Amino acid sequence: MPEPTTATGGLLAAIAGTGRDAVRGGYSRPVFSTAERDLVSWYEAELTARGLEPEIDRNGIVWAWWNPAGLPLEGAVVTGSHLDSVPGGGAFDGPLGLASALRALDLLRGRGVEPARPLGLAVFPEEEGSRFGVACLGSRLLTGAVTAERALNLTDPDGNTFADVARRAGLDPAGFGRDEEALARIGTFVELHVEQGRGLVDLDAPVAVASSILGHGRWRFSVHGQGNHAGTTLLDDRRDPLLAASRVVVAVREVAAANPGARATVGRLQPVPGGTNVIASRVDLWLDVRHPDDAVTAAVVAEISRRAVELAAGEGCTVQVREESLSPTVDFDPALARRLGATLGGVPALATGAGHDAGVLAAHVPTAMLFTRNPTGVSHSPEEFCTDDDAEAGSVALADVLADLLR
Ligand SMILES: [Zn+2]
């Protein structure tokens, strides 16, 4: 890896070796894994080195405050992101926002800014939902968008409950749930994130302000058939759920294509028991659907569910559909977005199809996002990228925005 040429790039270079995935490429940093906890320790050390005192709240969110005047924390300006990743993800989704927050703090101090409100830096756990299935779990717990009871009973692919894994990470499961006190401290929230599309590449600009997040949700389809022997079971005698699931995957694409603007994906499919010489007894597949109009999202899922039942029946199988999460389309606070745009001299405004903790918080407090250019346009993949120069431009933009909001 070439030497980083900027402070933001230098911060990220320090964690470039953490959580690498030799099989998938890129990084696998699931929440509460050794890799993700190592990143949290790195971040806490960076905060401590800046004289801040990191603390983990009862929902597992890391907080630190720059509050030189010792003001009450209620109504503070908060910036933050996440350190967990999807399996085989990129280096920037999450960590860029946190490295930029540190860099922006350094820049604000270097400029001699005296904040009239405290600045909070926050790290949210399980943003990707890649371990327990519910995206933005930390911010959803904070806001009460998911109940503690539901969260604690979620299981990871190895069957561990969120409660057990959180306990092993030193958290008390009894403390999880909506946190009025923590919410009251967030007066304004700003999240910087690597762009997860080609918007800024096409506009030839390093930084954008977010306008909206597409509504999105996840559904688990469990297709039940008859597990049996691959050699002794005649084709006519089979009730093969993997065959049914494959037809469902094709139907997902067809239904999405018939609804302009819809994005529907099956990126994960799990045959049970999963043996080469075994006809599966069950297949779980996960459907991800996104559309700016929540009614269209609902209609797409309903149509896919209807076709799944039909296609499964054609193979002698049955289907259960369970919603795992659903987030309506979020339009970020227009006045705040305009204020950010004006501060940054009229940078572009971009909508995104990716979910973020900022989208969850937007239902409760004025919230904004900044995007930093990703030259590949690819995300949730090792090819996700951000040049050192653009990372630094993002940090400077974040510092400019925070300086304005902290006045
Ligand atoms: Zn992210």
Tab-separated table of C-alpha atoms and ligand atoms in Angstrom:
chain	number	residue	atom	x	y	z
A	1	MET	CA	0.000	0.000	0.000
A	2	PRO	CA	1.479	3.427	-0.929
A	3	GLU	CA	2.251	5.884	1.856
A	4	PRO	CA	-0.822	7.983	2.671
A	5	THR	CA	-0.414	11.576	1.655
A	6	THR	CA	-3.025	13.052	3.997
A	7	ALA	CA	-3.974	12.957	7.639
A	8	THR	CA	-7.313	11.243	6.973
A	9	GLY	CA	-5.622	8.614	4.820
A	10	GLY	CA	-2.994	8.182	7.521
A	11	LEU	CA	-5.646	7.462	10.124
A	12	LEU	CA	-7.192	4.791	7.906
A	13	ALA	CA	-3.765	3.307	7.100
A	14	ALA	CA	-3.418	2.414	10.791
A	15	ILE	CA	-6.339	-0.038	10.532
A	16	ALA	CA	-5.663	-1.327	7.009
A	17	GLY	CA	-4.560	-4.689	8.417
A	18	THR	CA	-7.497	-5.233	10.786
A	19	GLY	CA	-10.173	-7.756	9.851
A	20	ARG	CA	-8.862	-8.677	6.402
A	21	ASP	CA	-10.753	-11.594	4.885
A	22	ALA	CA	-8.396	-13.982	3.106
A	23	VAL	CA	-11.269	-15.957	1.574
A	24	ARG	CA	-13.654	-13.246	0.374
A	25	GLY	CA	-11.110	-10.463	-0.080
A	26	GLY	CA	-11.565	-7.072	1.564
A	27	TYR	CA	-12.656	-6.960	5.192
A	28	SER	CA	-15.000	-8.941	7.420
A	29	ARG	CA	-15.576	-7.038	10.634
A	30	PRO	CA	-18.848	-8.299	12.125
A	31	VAL	CA	-20.096	-6.544	15.241
A	32	PHE	CA	-18.502	-7.780	18.503
A	33	SER	CA	-15.932	-9.865	16.552
A	34	THR	CA	-12.266	-9.561	17.464
A	35	ALA	CA	-11.685	-7.435	14.354
A	36	GLU	CA	-14.497	-4.998	15.131
A	37	ARG	CA	-13.532	-4.763	18.810
A	38	ASP	CA	-9.920	-4.079	17.745
A	39	LEU	CA	-11.235	-1.195	15.642
A	40	VAL	CA	-13.243	0.127	18.600
A	41	SER	CA	-10.052	-0.025	20.723
A	42	TRP	CA	-8.160	1.830	17.989
A	43	TYR	CA	-10.848	4.511	17.899
A	44	GLU	CA	-10.931	4.846	21.673
A	45	ALA	CA	-7.140	5.253	21.670
A	46	GLU	CA	-7.394	7.986	19.009
A	47	LEU	CA	-10.043	9.768	21.113
A	48	THR	CA	-7.956	9.431	24.264
A	49	ALA	CA	-4.883	10.750	22.439
A	50	ARG	CA	-6.963	13.864	21.694
A	51	GLY	CA	-7.840	14.313	25.364
A	52	LEU	CA	-11.396	12.997	24.947
A	53	GLU	CA	-12.908	10.381	27.250
A	54	PRO	CA	-14.674	7.610	25.310
A	55	GLU	CA	-17.508	5.764	27.029
A	56	ILE	CA	-19.763	2.929	25.867
A	57	ASP	CA	-23.448	3.457	26.608
A	58	ARG	CA	-26.010	0.787	27.495
A	59	ASN	CA	-26.776	0.107	23.797
A	60	GLY	CA	-23.108	-0.429	22.948
A	61	ILE	CA	-22.689	2.978	21.294
A	62	VAL	CA	-19.279	4.608	21.843
A	63	TRP	CA	-19.494	8.325	22.695
A	64	ALA	CA	-16.882	11.008	23.253
A	65	TRP	CA	-17.389	14.728	23.739
A	66	TRP	CA	-15.335	17.748	22.752
A	67	ASN	CA	-16.715	20.228	25.216
A	68	PRO	CA	-13.970	22.637	26.267
A	69	ALA	CA	-16.447	25.054	27.868
A	70	GLY	CA	-18.087	22.329	29.970
A	71	LEU	CA	-21.564	23.047	28.561
A	72	PRO	CA	-24.582	20.782	29.161
A	73	LEU	CA	-24.594	17.991	26.560
A	74	GLU	CA	-28.297	18.348	25.636
A	75	GLY	CA	-28.743	19.524	22.052
A	76	ALA	CA	-25.127	18.927	21.048
A	77	VAL	CA	-23.843	18.522	17.498
A	78	VAL	CA	-22.960	14.861	16.927
A	79	THR	CA	-21.064	13.197	14.098
A	80	GLY	CA	-20.436	9.501	13.773
A	81	SER	CA	-20.614	6.294	11.777
A	82	HIS	CA	-19.773	2.612	12.261
A	83	LEU	CA	-16.838	0.194	12.341
A	84	ASP	CA	-18.578	-3.099	11.488
A	85	SER	CA	-18.603	-4.299	7.875
A	86	VAL	CA	-20.457	-6.631	5.557
A	87	PRO	CA	-18.666	-9.940	4.799
A	88	GLY	CA	-15.833	-9.153	2.389
A	89	GLY	CA	-16.563	-5.423	2.476
A	90	GLY	CA	-14.416	-2.425	1.672
A	91	ALA	CA	-12.094	-0.335	3.809
A	92	PHE	CA	-14.130	2.872	3.784
A	93	ASP	CA	-17.793	2.066	4.507
A	94	GLY	CA	-18.023	3.262	8.110
A	95	PRO	CA	-14.372	3.849	9.071
A	96	LEU	CA	-14.068	6.785	6.631
A	97	GLY	CA	-16.763	8.663	8.556
A	98	LEU	CA	-14.977	8.045	11.851
A	99	ALA	CA	-11.476	8.886	10.572
A	100	SER	CA	-13.002	12.049	9.077
A	101	ALA	CA	-14.594	12.893	12.438
A	102	LEU	CA	-11.191	12.664	14.151
A	103	ARG	CA	-9.550	14.690	11.391
A	104	ALA	CA	-12.336	17.297	11.489
A	105	LEU	CA	-11.856	17.652	15.243
A	106	ASP	CA	-8.121	18.229	14.700
A	107	LEU	CA	-8.899	20.819	12.021
A	108	LEU	CA	-11.427	22.642	14.235
A	109	ARG	CA	-8.899	22.836	17.050
A	110	GLY	CA	-6.192	23.936	14.625
A	111	ARG	CA	-8.464	26.749	13.454
A	112	GLY	CA	-9.019	27.873	17.035
A	113	VAL	CA	-12.776	27.190	16.902
A	114	GLU	CA	-14.447	27.725	20.270
A	115	PRO	CA	-17.626	25.619	20.144
A	116	ALA	CA	-20.800	27.180	21.514
A	117	ARG	CA	-22.275	23.657	21.715
A	118	PRO	CA	-20.528	20.388	22.575
A	119	LEU	CA	-19.378	18.170	19.704
A	120	GLY	CA	-20.069	14.470	20.106
A	121	LEU	CA	-18.324	11.658	18.234
A	122	ALA	CA	-20.296	8.408	18.099
A	123	VAL	CA	-19.702	4.835	16.888
A	124	PHE	CA	-22.852	2.782	16.275
A	125	PRO	CA	-22.706	-1.047	16.527
A	126	GLU	CA	-24.133	-3.476	13.910
A	127	GLU	CA	-24.890	-0.834	11.280
A	128	GLU	CA	-24.669	-3.392	8.483
A	129	GLY	CA	-26.830	-5.975	10.209
A	130	SER	CA	-24.442	-8.543	8.776
A	131	ARG	CA	-24.257	-10.571	11.979
A	132	PHE	CA	-27.751	-10.324	13.504
A	133	GLY	CA	-29.826	-9.493	10.411
A	134	VAL	CA	-31.190	-6.086	11.434
A	135	ALA	CA	-29.335	-3.132	9.919
A	136	CYS	CA	-28.624	-0.070	12.101
A	137	LEU	CA	-29.334	-2.137	15.214
A	138	GLY	CA	-27.482	0.285	17.546
A	139	SER	CA	-29.322	3.396	16.391
A	140	ARG	CA	-32.623	1.478	16.254
A	141	LEU	CA	-32.153	0.431	19.883
A	142	LEU	CA	-31.242	3.997	20.861
A	143	THR	CA	-34.385	5.415	19.241
A	144	GLY	CA	-36.678	2.529	20.161
A	145	ALA	CA	-37.218	1.634	16.480
A	146	VAL	CA	-36.460	-1.941	17.550
A	147	THR	CA	-37.390	-3.222	20.994
A	148	ALA	CA	-34.743	-4.580	23.337
A	149	GLU	CA	-36.669	-7.832	23.562
A	150	ARG	CA	-36.544	-8.388	19.810
A	151	ALA	CA	-32.878	-7.344	19.548
A	152	LEU	CA	-31.713	-9.555	22.398
A	153	ASN	CA	-33.322	-12.618	20.816
A	154	LEU	CA	-31.782	-12.098	17.368
A	155	THR	CA	-29.287	-14.831	16.488
A	156	ASP	CA	-26.127	-14.830	14.405
A	157	PRO	CA	-25.390	-17.563	11.816
A	158	ASP	CA	-23.770	-19.683	14.547
A	159	GLY	CA	-26.894	-19.540	16.727
A	160	ASN	CA	-25.515	-17.104	19.324
A	161	THR	CA	-28.098	-14.643	20.593
A	162	PHE	CA	-27.399	-10.930	20.518
A	163	ALA	CA	-27.837	-10.988	24.314
A	164	ASP	CA	-25.070	-13.568	24.788
A	165	VAL	CA	-22.681	-11.913	22.359
A	166	ALA	CA	-23.287	-8.487	23.912
A	167	ARG	CA	-22.741	-9.942	27.389
A	168	ARG	CA	-19.430	-11.430	26.277
A	169	ALA	CA	-18.480	-7.969	24.959
A	170	GLY	CA	-19.007	-6.592	28.463
A	171	LEU	CA	-22.490	-5.107	27.998
A	172	ASP	CA	-25.483	-5.734	30.252
A	173	PRO	CA	-28.444	-7.028	28.201
A	174	ALA	CA	-30.832	-5.541	30.792
A	175	GLY	CA	-29.669	-2.051	29.756
A	176	PHE	CA	-30.615	-2.261	26.071
A	177	GLY	CA	-33.493	-0.163	24.746
A	178	ARG	CA	-34.615	3.360	23.927
A	179	ASP	CA	-32.351	5.860	25.662
A	180	GLU	CA	-34.077	9.226	26.171
A	181	GLU	CA	-31.044	10.778	27.806
A	182	ALA	CA	-28.692	9.851	24.957
A	183	LEU	CA	-31.261	10.972	22.363
A	184	ALA	CA	-31.698	14.349	24.066
A	185	ARG	CA	-27.988	14.975	23.738
A	186	ILE	CA	-28.214	14.840	19.928
A	187	GLY	CA	-29.378	18.260	18.744
A	188	THR	CA	-28.077	17.788	15.205
A	189	PHE	CA	-26.530	14.689	13.635
A	190	VAL	CA	-24.141	14.660	10.670
A	191	GLU	CA	-22.696	11.457	9.196
A	192	LEU	CA	-19.947	11.483	6.596
A	193	HIS	CA	-19.873	8.344	4.449
A	194	VAL	CA	-18.070	7.082	1.376
A	195	GLU	CA	-20.464	7.325	-1.554
A	196	GLN	CA	-21.855	3.930	-2.521
A	197	GLY	CA	-22.512	4.733	-6.159
A	198	ARG	CA	-21.129	6.725	-9.090
A	199	GLY	CA	-22.920	10.019	-8.455
A	200	LEU	CA	-19.852	12.074	-7.576
A	201	VAL	CA	-17.696	10.432	-10.236
A	202	ASP	CA	-20.203	11.480	-12.891
A	203	LEU	CA	-20.427	14.991	-11.429
A	204	ASP	CA	-16.623	15.229	-11.121
A	205	ALA	CA	-16.899	16.481	-7.517
A	206	PRO	CA	-15.288	15.161	-4.296
A	207	VAL	CA	-18.110	15.847	-1.815
A	208	ALA	CA	-21.928	15.912	-1.814
A	209	VAL	CA	-24.735	16.552	0.658
A	210	ALA	CA	-27.348	13.782	0.951
A	211	SER	CA	-30.925	14.534	0.006
A	212	SER	CA	-32.641	11.233	0.819
A	213	ILE	CA	-32.278	7.516	1.506
A	214	LEU	CA	-34.386	5.032	-0.422
A	215	GLY	CA	-36.863	3.068	1.637
A	216	HIS	CA	-35.608	-0.464	2.099
A	217	GLY	CA	-36.271	-3.704	3.908
A	218	ARG	CA	-35.191	-7.295	4.358
A	219	TRP	CA	-37.331	-10.378	4.242
A	220	ARG	CA	-36.397	-13.969	5.005
A	221	PHE	CA	-37.986	-16.617	2.770
A	222	SER	CA	-37.831	-20.145	4.189
A	223	VAL	CA	-38.620	-22.732	1.520
A	224	HIS	CA	-39.470	-26.133	3.010
A	225	GLY	CA	-39.150	-29.373	1.018
A	226	GLN	CA	-38.034	-32.942	1.689
A	227	GLY	CA	-34.412	-33.656	2.564
A	228	ASN	CA	-33.281	-36.852	0.854
A	229	HIS	CA	-30.504	-38.852	-0.811
A	230	ALA	CA	-29.054	-37.396	-4.035
A	231	GLY	CA	-28.475	-40.846	-5.511
A	232	THR	CA	-31.533	-42.855	-4.558
A	233	THR	CA	-34.298	-40.262	-4.969
A	234	LEU	CA	-35.756	-40.253	-8.485
A	235	LEU	CA	-36.299	-36.789	-9.985
A	236	ASP	CA	-40.076	-37.257	-10.010
A	237	ASP	CA	-40.047	-38.090	-6.303
A	238	ARG	CA	-38.222	-34.957	-5.189
A	239	ARG	CA	-39.484	-31.950	-3.287
A	240	ASP	CA	-36.309	-29.905	-3.688
A	241	PRO	CA	-36.467	-26.504	-1.947
A	242	LEU	CA	-33.272	-25.327	-3.657
A	243	LEU	CA	-34.903	-25.730	-7.047
A	244	ALA	CA	-37.921	-23.758	-5.797
A	245	ALA	CA	-35.643	-21.118	-4.246
A	246	SER	CA	-33.772	-20.763	-7.547
A	247	ARG	CA	-37.044	-20.036	-9.340
A	248	VAL	CA	-37.853	-17.474	-6.639
A	249	VAL	CA	-34.508	-15.733	-7.258
A	250	VAL	CA	-35.370	-15.400	-10.944
A	251	ALA	CA	-38.855	-14.132	-10.072
A	252	VAL	CA	-37.314	-11.465	-7.799
A	253	ARG	CA	-35.499	-10.012	-10.786
A	254	GLU	CA	-38.609	-10.177	-12.982
A	255	VAL	CA	-40.840	-8.452	-10.435
A	256	ALA	CA	-38.226	-5.741	-9.787
A	257	ALA	CA	-37.785	-5.142	-13.526
A	258	ALA	CA	-41.541	-4.629	-13.865
A	259	ASN	CA	-41.455	-1.839	-11.242
A	260	PRO	CA	-39.347	1.113	-12.493
A	261	GLY	CA	-36.869	2.331	-9.872
A	262	ALA	CA	-37.167	-0.812	-7.755
A	263	ARG	CA	-34.027	-2.658	-6.617
A	264	ALA	CA	-34.535	-6.206	-5.434
A	265	THR	CA	-31.686	-8.530	-4.549
A	266	VAL	CA	-31.051	-12.008	-3.218
A	267	GLY	CA	-27.431	-11.972	-2.042
A	268	ARG	CA	-27.609	-14.717	0.526
A	269	LEU	CA	-29.069	-18.183	0.283
A	270	GLN	CA	-28.559	-21.006	2.742
A	271	PRO	CA	-29.482	-24.614	2.014
A	272	VAL	CA	-30.040	-26.808	5.072
A	273	PRO	CA	-28.244	-29.120	5.740
A	274	GLY	CA	-25.982	-28.095	2.822
A	275	GLY	CA	-24.349	-31.342	1.653
A	276	THR	CA	-23.088	-32.139	-1.843
A	277	ASN	CA	-24.929	-35.472	-1.977
A	278	VAL	CA	-28.006	-34.287	-0.098
A	279	ILE	CA	-31.243	-32.822	-1.417
A	280	ALA	CA	-31.850	-29.899	0.960
A	281	SER	CA	-34.755	-30.063	3.382
A	282	ARG	CA	-35.017	-26.286	3.623
A	283	VAL	CA	-33.540	-23.228	1.986
A	284	ASP	CA	-33.454	-19.813	3.609
A	285	LEU	CA	-32.978	-16.867	1.279
A	286	TRP	CA	-32.881	-13.215	2.109
A	287	LEU	CA	-34.612	-10.622	-0.051
A	288	ASP	CA	-33.534	-6.970	0.002
A	289	VAL	CA	-35.947	-4.505	-1.675
A	290	ARG	CA	-35.556	-0.725	-2.102
A	291	HIS	CA	-37.673	1.957	-3.787
A	292	PRO	CA	-38.265	5.690	-3.192
A	293	ASP	CA	-42.014	5.040	-2.841
A	294	ASP	CA	-42.736	2.856	0.190
A	295	ALA	CA	-46.017	1.695	-1.371
A	296	VAL	CA	-44.079	0.291	-4.338
A	297	THR	CA	-41.676	-1.519	-1.986
A	298	ALA	CA	-44.671	-3.118	-0.261
A	299	ALA	CA	-46.258	-4.058	-3.609
A	300	VAL	CA	-42.997	-5.575	-4.903
A	301	VAL	CA	-42.592	-7.707	-1.779
A	302	ALA	CA	-46.251	-8.779	-1.929
A	303	GLU	CA	-45.907	-9.830	-5.570
A	304	ILE	CA	-42.636	-11.686	-4.934
A	305	SER	CA	-44.228	-13.436	-1.942
A	306	ARG	CA	-47.257	-14.444	-4.033
A	307	ARG	CA	-45.035	-15.841	-6.792
A	308	ALA	CA	-42.810	-17.600	-4.262
A	309	VAL	CA	-45.781	-19.526	-2.848
A	310	GLU	CA	-46.833	-20.512	-6.369
A	311	LEU	CA	-43.317	-21.489	-7.504
A	312	ALA	CA	-42.679	-23.486	-4.332
A	313	ALA	CA	-45.981	-25.341	-4.730
A	314	GLY	CA	-44.883	-26.289	-8.251
A	315	GLU	CA	-41.971	-28.177	-6.658
A	316	GLY	CA	-44.070	-29.668	-3.882
A	317	CYS	CA	-42.610	-27.194	-1.371
A	318	THR	CA	-44.005	-24.525	0.956
A	319	VAL	CA	-42.751	-21.031	1.813
A	320	GLN	CA	-42.761	-18.876	4.927
A	321	VAL	CA	-41.988	-15.170	4.565
A	322	ARG	CA	-40.827	-13.105	7.519
A	323	GLU	CA	-40.012	-9.399	7.520
A	324	GLU	CA	-36.678	-8.817	9.273
A	325	SER	CA	-36.504	-5.047	8.929
A	326	LEU	CA	-38.247	-2.220	7.102
A	327	SER	CA	-37.155	1.404	6.842
A	328	PRO	CA	-39.319	3.965	5.058
A	329	THR	CA	-37.793	6.435	2.615
A	330	VAL	CA	-35.999	9.197	4.535
A	331	ASP	CA	-35.903	12.763	3.270
A	332	PHE	CA	-33.181	14.527	5.220
A	333	ASP	CA	-34.061	17.823	6.933
A	334	PRO	CA	-34.227	20.194	3.924
A	335	ALA	CA	-33.232	23.315	5.889
A	336	LEU	CA	-30.196	21.556	7.341
A	337	ALA	CA	-29.211	20.169	3.926
A	338	ARG	CA	-29.478	23.678	2.442
A	339	ARG	CA	-27.362	25.052	5.291
A	340	LEU	CA	-24.655	22.436	4.662
A	341	GLY	CA	-24.783	23.077	0.922
A	342	ALA	CA	-24.378	26.818	1.449
A	343	THR	CA	-21.485	26.308	3.903
A	344	LEU	CA	-19.720	24.149	1.329
A	345	GLY	CA	-20.282	26.595	-1.521
A	346	GLY	CA	-23.006	24.722	-3.356
A	347	VAL	CA	-21.826	21.103	-3.517
A	348	PRO	CA	-24.150	18.614	-5.258
A	349	ALA	CA	-27.099	16.992	-3.459
A	350	LEU	CA	-27.387	13.224	-3.944
A	351	ALA	CA	-29.959	10.609	-3.017
A	352	THR	CA	-28.688	7.206	-1.959
A	353	GLY	CA	-29.951	3.656	-2.064
A	354	ALA	CA	-27.898	2.656	0.986
A	355	GLY	CA	-29.221	2.688	4.554
A	356	HIS	CA	-27.391	4.484	7.372
A	357	ASP	CA	-27.712	5.203	11.095
A	358	ALA	CA	-28.335	8.787	9.965
A	359	GLY	CA	-31.527	7.537	8.310
A	360	VAL	CA	-32.757	6.072	11.604
A	361	LEU	CA	-31.844	9.191	13.581
A	362	ALA	CA	-33.511	11.464	10.984
A	363	ALA	CA	-36.921	10.476	12.380
A	364	HIS	CA	-35.935	12.029	15.726
A	365	VAL	CA	-33.459	14.887	15.196
A	366	PRO	CA	-32.365	17.184	12.352
A	367	THR	CA	-29.935	14.970	10.456
A	368	ALA	CA	-27.654	15.397	7.465
A	369	MET	CA	-25.076	13.376	5.568
A	370	LEU	CA	-22.001	14.151	3.504
A	371	PHE	CA	-20.755	11.752	0.833
A	372	THR	CA	-17.128	11.464	-0.268
A	373	ARG	CA	-16.369	10.375	-3.843
A	374	ASN	CA	-15.793	6.671	-4.517
A	375	PRO	CA	-13.948	6.386	-7.852
A	376	THR	CA	-15.051	2.798	-8.489
A	377	GLY	CA	-18.691	3.448	-7.601
A	378	VAL	CA	-18.551	-0.022	-6.026
A	379	SER	CA	-19.356	-0.623	-2.358
A	380	HIS	CA	-19.890	-3.566	0.008
A	381	SER	CA	-16.989	-5.066	-1.918
A	382	PRO	CA	-13.171	-4.942	-1.763
A	383	GLU	CA	-13.210	-2.558	-4.753
A	384	GLU	CA	-14.805	0.228	-2.714
A	385	PHE	CA	-12.310	3.115	-2.704
A	386	CYS	CA	-11.577	6.708	-1.777
A	387	THR	CA	-8.359	8.534	-2.665
A	388	ASP	CA	-6.358	10.170	0.118
A	389	ASP	CA	-7.041	13.566	-1.450
A	390	ASP	CA	-10.794	13.006	-1.521
A	391	ALA	CA	-10.767	11.616	2.023
A	392	GLU	CA	-9.057	14.807	3.134
A	393	ALA	CA	-11.508	16.948	1.142
A	394	GLY	CA	-14.333	15.131	2.945
A	395	SER	CA	-12.759	15.812	6.338
A	396	VAL	CA	-12.307	19.489	5.520
A	397	ALA	CA	-15.942	19.681	4.408
A	398	LEU	CA	-17.025	17.984	7.635
A	399	ALA	CA	-14.927	20.440	9.651
A	400	ASP	CA	-16.485	23.372	7.753
A	401	VAL	CA	-19.989	22.068	8.406
A	402	LEU	CA	-19.331	21.328	12.077
A	403	ALA	CA	-17.709	24.762	12.605
A	404	ASP	CA	-20.904	26.357	11.282
A	405	LEU	CA	-23.200	24.144	13.380
A	406	LEU	CA	-21.143	24.640	16.542
A	407	ARG	CA	-21.455	28.423	16.431
B	1	ZN	ZN	-21.883	2.360	6.150
